Structures are given as C-alpha cells and as structure tokens.
mmCIF file of C-alpha atoms in Angstrom:
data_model
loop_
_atom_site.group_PDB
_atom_site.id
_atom_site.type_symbol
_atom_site.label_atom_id
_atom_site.label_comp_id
_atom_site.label_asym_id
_atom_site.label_seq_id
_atom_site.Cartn_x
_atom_site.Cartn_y
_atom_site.Cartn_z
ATOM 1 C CA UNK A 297 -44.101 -17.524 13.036
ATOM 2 C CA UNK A 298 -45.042 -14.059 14.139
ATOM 3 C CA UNK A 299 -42.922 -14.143 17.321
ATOM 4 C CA UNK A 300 -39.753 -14.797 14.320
ATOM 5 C CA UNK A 301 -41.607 -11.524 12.633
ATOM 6 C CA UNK A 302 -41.395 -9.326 15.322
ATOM 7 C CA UNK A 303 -37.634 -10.815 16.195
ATOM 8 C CA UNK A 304 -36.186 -10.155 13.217
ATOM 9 C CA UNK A 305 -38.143 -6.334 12.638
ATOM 10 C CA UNK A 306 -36.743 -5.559 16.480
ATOM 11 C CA UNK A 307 -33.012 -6.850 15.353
ATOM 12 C CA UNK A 308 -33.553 -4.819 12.519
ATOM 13 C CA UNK A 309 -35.269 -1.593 13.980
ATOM 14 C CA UNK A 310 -32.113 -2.463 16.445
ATOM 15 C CA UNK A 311 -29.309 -2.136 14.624
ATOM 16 C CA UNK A 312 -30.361 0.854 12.559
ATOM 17 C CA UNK A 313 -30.960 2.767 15.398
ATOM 18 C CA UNK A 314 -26.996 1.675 16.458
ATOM 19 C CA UNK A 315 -25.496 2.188 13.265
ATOM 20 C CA UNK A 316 -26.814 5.972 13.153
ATOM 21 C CA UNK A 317 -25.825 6.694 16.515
ATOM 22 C CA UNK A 318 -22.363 5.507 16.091
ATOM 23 C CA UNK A 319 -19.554 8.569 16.207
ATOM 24 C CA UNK A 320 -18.444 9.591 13.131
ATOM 25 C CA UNK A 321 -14.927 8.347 12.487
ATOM 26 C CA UNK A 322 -12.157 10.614 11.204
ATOM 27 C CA UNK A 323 -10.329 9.008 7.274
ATOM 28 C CA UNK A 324 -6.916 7.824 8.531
ATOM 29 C CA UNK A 325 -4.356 10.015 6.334
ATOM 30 C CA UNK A 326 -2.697 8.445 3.765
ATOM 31 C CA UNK A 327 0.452 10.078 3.699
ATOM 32 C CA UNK A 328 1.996 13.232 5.720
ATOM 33 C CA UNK A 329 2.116 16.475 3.558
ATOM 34 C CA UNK A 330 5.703 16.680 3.855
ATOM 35 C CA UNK A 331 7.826 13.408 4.021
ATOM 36 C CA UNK A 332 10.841 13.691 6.133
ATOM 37 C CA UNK A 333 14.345 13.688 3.815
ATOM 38 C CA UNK A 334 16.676 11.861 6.380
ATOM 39 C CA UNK A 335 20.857 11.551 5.392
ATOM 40 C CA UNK A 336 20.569 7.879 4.204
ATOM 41 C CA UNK A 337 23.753 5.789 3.291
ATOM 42 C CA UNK A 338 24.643 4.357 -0.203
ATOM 43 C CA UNK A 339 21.427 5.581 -1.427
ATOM 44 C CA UNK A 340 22.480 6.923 -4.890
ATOM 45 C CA UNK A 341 23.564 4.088 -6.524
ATOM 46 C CA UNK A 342 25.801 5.940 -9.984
ATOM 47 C CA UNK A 343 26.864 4.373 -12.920
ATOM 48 C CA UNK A 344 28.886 6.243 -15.404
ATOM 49 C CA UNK A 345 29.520 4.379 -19.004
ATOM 50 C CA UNK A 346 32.141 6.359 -21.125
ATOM 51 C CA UNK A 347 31.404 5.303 -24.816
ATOM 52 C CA UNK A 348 34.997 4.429 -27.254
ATOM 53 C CA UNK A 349 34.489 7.834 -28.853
ATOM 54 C CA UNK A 350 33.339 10.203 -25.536
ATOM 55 C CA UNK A 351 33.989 13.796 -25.779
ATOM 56 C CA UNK A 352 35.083 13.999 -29.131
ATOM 57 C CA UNK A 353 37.283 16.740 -30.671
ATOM 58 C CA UNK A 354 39.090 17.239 -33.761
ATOM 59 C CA UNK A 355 38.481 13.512 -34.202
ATOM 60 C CA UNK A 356 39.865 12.107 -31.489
ATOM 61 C CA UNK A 357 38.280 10.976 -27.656
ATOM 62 C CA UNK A 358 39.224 13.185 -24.599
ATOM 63 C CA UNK A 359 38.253 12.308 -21.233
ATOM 64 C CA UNK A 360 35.398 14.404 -19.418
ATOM 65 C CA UNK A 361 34.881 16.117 -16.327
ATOM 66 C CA UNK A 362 31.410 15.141 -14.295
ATOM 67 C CA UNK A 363 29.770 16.729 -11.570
ATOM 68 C CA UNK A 364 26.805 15.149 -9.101
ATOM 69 C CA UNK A 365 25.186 17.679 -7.183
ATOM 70 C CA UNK A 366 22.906 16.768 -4.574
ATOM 71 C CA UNK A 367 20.073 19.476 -4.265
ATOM 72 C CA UNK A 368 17.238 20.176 -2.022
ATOM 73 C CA UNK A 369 15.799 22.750 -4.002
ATOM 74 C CA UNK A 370 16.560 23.075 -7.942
ATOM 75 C CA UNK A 371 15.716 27.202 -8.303
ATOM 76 C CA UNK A 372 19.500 28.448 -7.976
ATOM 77 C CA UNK A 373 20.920 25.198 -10.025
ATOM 78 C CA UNK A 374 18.286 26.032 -12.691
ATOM 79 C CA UNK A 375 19.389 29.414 -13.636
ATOM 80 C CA UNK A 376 22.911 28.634 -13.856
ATOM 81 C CA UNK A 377 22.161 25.373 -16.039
ATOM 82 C CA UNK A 378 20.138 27.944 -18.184
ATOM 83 C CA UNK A 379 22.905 29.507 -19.778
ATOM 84 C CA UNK A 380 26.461 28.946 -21.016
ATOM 85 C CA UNK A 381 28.587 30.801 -18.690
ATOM 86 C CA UNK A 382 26.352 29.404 -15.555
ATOM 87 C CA UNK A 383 27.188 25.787 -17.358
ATOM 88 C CA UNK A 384 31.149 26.707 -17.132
ATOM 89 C CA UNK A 385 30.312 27.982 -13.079
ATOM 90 C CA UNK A 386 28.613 24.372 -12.566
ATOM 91 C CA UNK A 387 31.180 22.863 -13.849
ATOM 92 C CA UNK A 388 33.964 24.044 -11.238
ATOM 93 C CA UNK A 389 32.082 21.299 -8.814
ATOM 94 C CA UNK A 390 31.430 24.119 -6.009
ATOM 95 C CA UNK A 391 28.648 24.122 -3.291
ATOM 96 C CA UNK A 392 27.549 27.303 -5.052
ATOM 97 C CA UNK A 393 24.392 27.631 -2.909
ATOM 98 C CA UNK A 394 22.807 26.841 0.306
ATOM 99 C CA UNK A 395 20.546 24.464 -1.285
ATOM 100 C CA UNK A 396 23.106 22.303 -2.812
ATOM 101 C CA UNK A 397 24.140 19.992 -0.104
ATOM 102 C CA UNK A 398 27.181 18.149 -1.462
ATOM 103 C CA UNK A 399 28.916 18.026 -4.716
ATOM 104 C CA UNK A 400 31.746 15.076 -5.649
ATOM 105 C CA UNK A 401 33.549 15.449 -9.175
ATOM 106 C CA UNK A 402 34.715 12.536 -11.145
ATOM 107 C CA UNK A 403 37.027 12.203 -14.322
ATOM 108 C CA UNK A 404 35.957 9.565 -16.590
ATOM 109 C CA UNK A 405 38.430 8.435 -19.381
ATOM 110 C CA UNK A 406 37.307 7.125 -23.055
ATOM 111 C CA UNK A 407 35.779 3.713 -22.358
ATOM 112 C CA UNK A 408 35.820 3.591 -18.657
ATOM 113 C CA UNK A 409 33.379 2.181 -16.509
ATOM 114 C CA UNK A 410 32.876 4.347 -12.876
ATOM 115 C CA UNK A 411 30.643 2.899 -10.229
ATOM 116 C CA UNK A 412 29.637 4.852 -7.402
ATOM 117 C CA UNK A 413 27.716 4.264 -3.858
ATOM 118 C CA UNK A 414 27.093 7.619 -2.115
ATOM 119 C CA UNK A 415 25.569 8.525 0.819
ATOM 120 C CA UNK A 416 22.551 10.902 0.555
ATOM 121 C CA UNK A 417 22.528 14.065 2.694
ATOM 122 C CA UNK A 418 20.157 14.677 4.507
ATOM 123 C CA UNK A 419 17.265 16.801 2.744
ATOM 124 C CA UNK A 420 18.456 15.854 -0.688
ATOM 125 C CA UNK A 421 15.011 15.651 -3.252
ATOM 126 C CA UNK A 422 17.177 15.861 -6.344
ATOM 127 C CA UNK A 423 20.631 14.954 -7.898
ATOM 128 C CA UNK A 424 21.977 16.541 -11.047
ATOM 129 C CA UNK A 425 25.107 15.212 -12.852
ATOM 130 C CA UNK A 426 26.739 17.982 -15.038
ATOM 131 C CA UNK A 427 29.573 16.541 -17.630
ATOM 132 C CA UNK A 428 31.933 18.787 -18.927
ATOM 133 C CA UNK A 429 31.184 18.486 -22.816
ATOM 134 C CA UNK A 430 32.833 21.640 -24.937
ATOM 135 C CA UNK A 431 29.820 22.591 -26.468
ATOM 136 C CA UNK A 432 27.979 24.520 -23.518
ATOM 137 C CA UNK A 433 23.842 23.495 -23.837
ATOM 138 C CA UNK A 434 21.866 22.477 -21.127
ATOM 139 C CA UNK A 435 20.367 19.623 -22.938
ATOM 140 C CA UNK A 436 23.603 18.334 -24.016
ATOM 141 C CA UNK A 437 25.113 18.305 -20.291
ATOM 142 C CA UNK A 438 22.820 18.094 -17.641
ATOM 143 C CA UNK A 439 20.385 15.186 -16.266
ATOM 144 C CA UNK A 440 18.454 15.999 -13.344
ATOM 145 C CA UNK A 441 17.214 13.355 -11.409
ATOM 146 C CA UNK A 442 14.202 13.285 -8.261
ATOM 147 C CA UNK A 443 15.334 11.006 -5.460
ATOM 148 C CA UNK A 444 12.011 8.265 -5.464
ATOM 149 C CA UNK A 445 10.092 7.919 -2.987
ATOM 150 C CA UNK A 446 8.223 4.498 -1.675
ATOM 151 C CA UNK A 447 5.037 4.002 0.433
ATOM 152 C CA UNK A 448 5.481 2.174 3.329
ATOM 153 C CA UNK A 449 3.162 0.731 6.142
ATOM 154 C CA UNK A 450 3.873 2.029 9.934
ATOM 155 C CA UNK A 451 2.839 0.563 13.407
ATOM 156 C CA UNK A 452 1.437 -2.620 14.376
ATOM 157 C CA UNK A 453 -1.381 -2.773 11.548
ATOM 158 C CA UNK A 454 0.481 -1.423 8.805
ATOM 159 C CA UNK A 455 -2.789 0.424 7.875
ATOM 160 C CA UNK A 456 -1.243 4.212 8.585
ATOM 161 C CA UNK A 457 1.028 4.988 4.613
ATOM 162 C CA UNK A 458 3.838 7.530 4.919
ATOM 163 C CA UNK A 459 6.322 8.131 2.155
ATOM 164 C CA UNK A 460 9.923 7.574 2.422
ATOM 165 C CA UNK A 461 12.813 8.714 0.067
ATOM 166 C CA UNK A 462 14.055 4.993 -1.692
ATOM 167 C CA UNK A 463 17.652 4.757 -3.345
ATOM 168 C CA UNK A 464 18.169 6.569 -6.632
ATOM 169 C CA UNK A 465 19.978 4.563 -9.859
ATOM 170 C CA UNK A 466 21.455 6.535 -12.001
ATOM 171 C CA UNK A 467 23.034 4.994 -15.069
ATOM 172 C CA UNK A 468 24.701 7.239 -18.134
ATOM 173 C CA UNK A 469 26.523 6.603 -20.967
ATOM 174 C CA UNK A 470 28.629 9.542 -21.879
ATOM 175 C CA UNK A 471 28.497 10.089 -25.731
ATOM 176 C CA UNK A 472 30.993 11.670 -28.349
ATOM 177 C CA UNK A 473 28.680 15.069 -27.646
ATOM 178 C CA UNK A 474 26.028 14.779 -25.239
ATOM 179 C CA UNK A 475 25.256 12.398 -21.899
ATOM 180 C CA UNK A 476 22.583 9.607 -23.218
ATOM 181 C CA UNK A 477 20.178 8.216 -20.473
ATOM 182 C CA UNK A 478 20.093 4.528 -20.000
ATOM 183 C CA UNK A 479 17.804 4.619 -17.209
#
C-alpha cells in the first residue's frame, strides 16, 4: 500500500514537473488579415425582376436602364451616388475610376425577367447595380452589395481557417419608382 503511495505521488510530482517545462506553443491564426480577392468565374449570380408597372411615367411603364459595377473600393462610387448629377455620370455605365473593375449595362423591359452569371474580377469586395429611374435619389436607385465571404479549412488537418470570397446572389425587382430588394 505505501509502495502504490509513493507511485502514484512520483507519477504525479512527474508529470507536473513535464507539463511546466513544456515550450509554450504559439495560437494557430484563425484567419489571415487580408483574404486574397482572386478573379473567380460565374460568381455573381444576378437576377433582375421588372414589375408590370416598372419605371412609370405619365401613367404608363417604360423600360429601364441598369448598371452593375464591380468595385474594389466604394470611396469614388460613393460620392458620385451622393448626388444627382453624379447619379446621371453612373448611369453612362463607364469604368469611371481605377477602383471600379468592370461595369456591364443591361436594358430591362416592363415585365421581363434577366438572369445573369458573371465572372468576378479579380479584387472585386463589392457590386453596385444602379437603375436608371427619372427621379435622381440615391435610395431610390442604387443597391450596394459586399461579395460574402466563407471560412474554409486548409491542409491535411483542416485545423488552419482562412476566408475566401463565396458567390454573390443578387435578386431585384424593379418597381414603378424605386429598385425593391428581394434578397
């Protein structure tokens, strides 16, 4: 019985002394600070939904201009989105800056349907569709949309989490004065 005792303090004594003198282990980073924003294809998936009545004057339905910008940075696309005359300038469906990376117009007609794959440039982080309503507002005309990111396991282990840019959906129903979000 006291050879068991003095076993069992020893093991003890033991592995304390081990579990001090172990080295201290670094915490495995979750994610990278920056994710990389690789060209990806197909991965803004677009639905555009044109109600009966969209884009309504004196009564009657006319069809609408739309614009999807892709964006790496929103700063320049911002100010012109803040007023009317930068709305009209946004509407001409130009790469008006070096941080839009591609722009593709699209004419939608009074209860159309337009379904869209595009491929993402590389370093897009946001997409903006402008429509081309006559009443210039910002609220009215312009959705801006962050491309989502997913986590995602690397190496053998899967224990290492980096972030990855995921396909965007983007589905709109054009109204008789103003885009409505279905997503």
């Amino acid at each position: 019985m006291k050879y068991c005792f003095r076993m069992i303090c020893l093991l003890m004594f033991a592995s304390m002394v081990f579990s001090c003198s172990s080295p201290h282990r670094p915490p495995i980073p979750q994610f990278p600070e920056w994710p990389e924003w690789p060209a990806q294809k197909e991965a803004i998936q677009l639905r555009l939904i044109a109600a009966p009545d969209a884009h309504l004057f004196e009564g009657k339905p006319h069809p609408l201009l739309i614009c999807l910008y892709q964006l790496k940075d929103l700063n320049a696309f911002d100010q012109l989105a803040d007023y009317e005359e930068g709305l009209s300038k946004l509407l001409d469906c130009d790469l008006f800056d070096a941080s839009v990376l591609r722009v593709k117009r699209y004419h939608i007609q009074p209860g159309d349907t337009v379904k869209d794959a595009l491929d993402r440039a590389k370093g897009v982080k946001h997409a903006a569709v402008v429509a081309g309503y006559r009443l210039r507002q910002r609220e009215r005309m312009v959705r801006i949309f962050d491309i989502p990111m997913v986590e995602q396991g690397t190496g053998y282990t899967k224990i290492k989490k980096i972030l990855r840019p995921d396909i965007l959906y983007i589905d709109l129903e054009m109204g008789s004065h103003q885009i409505r979000s279905n997503n």
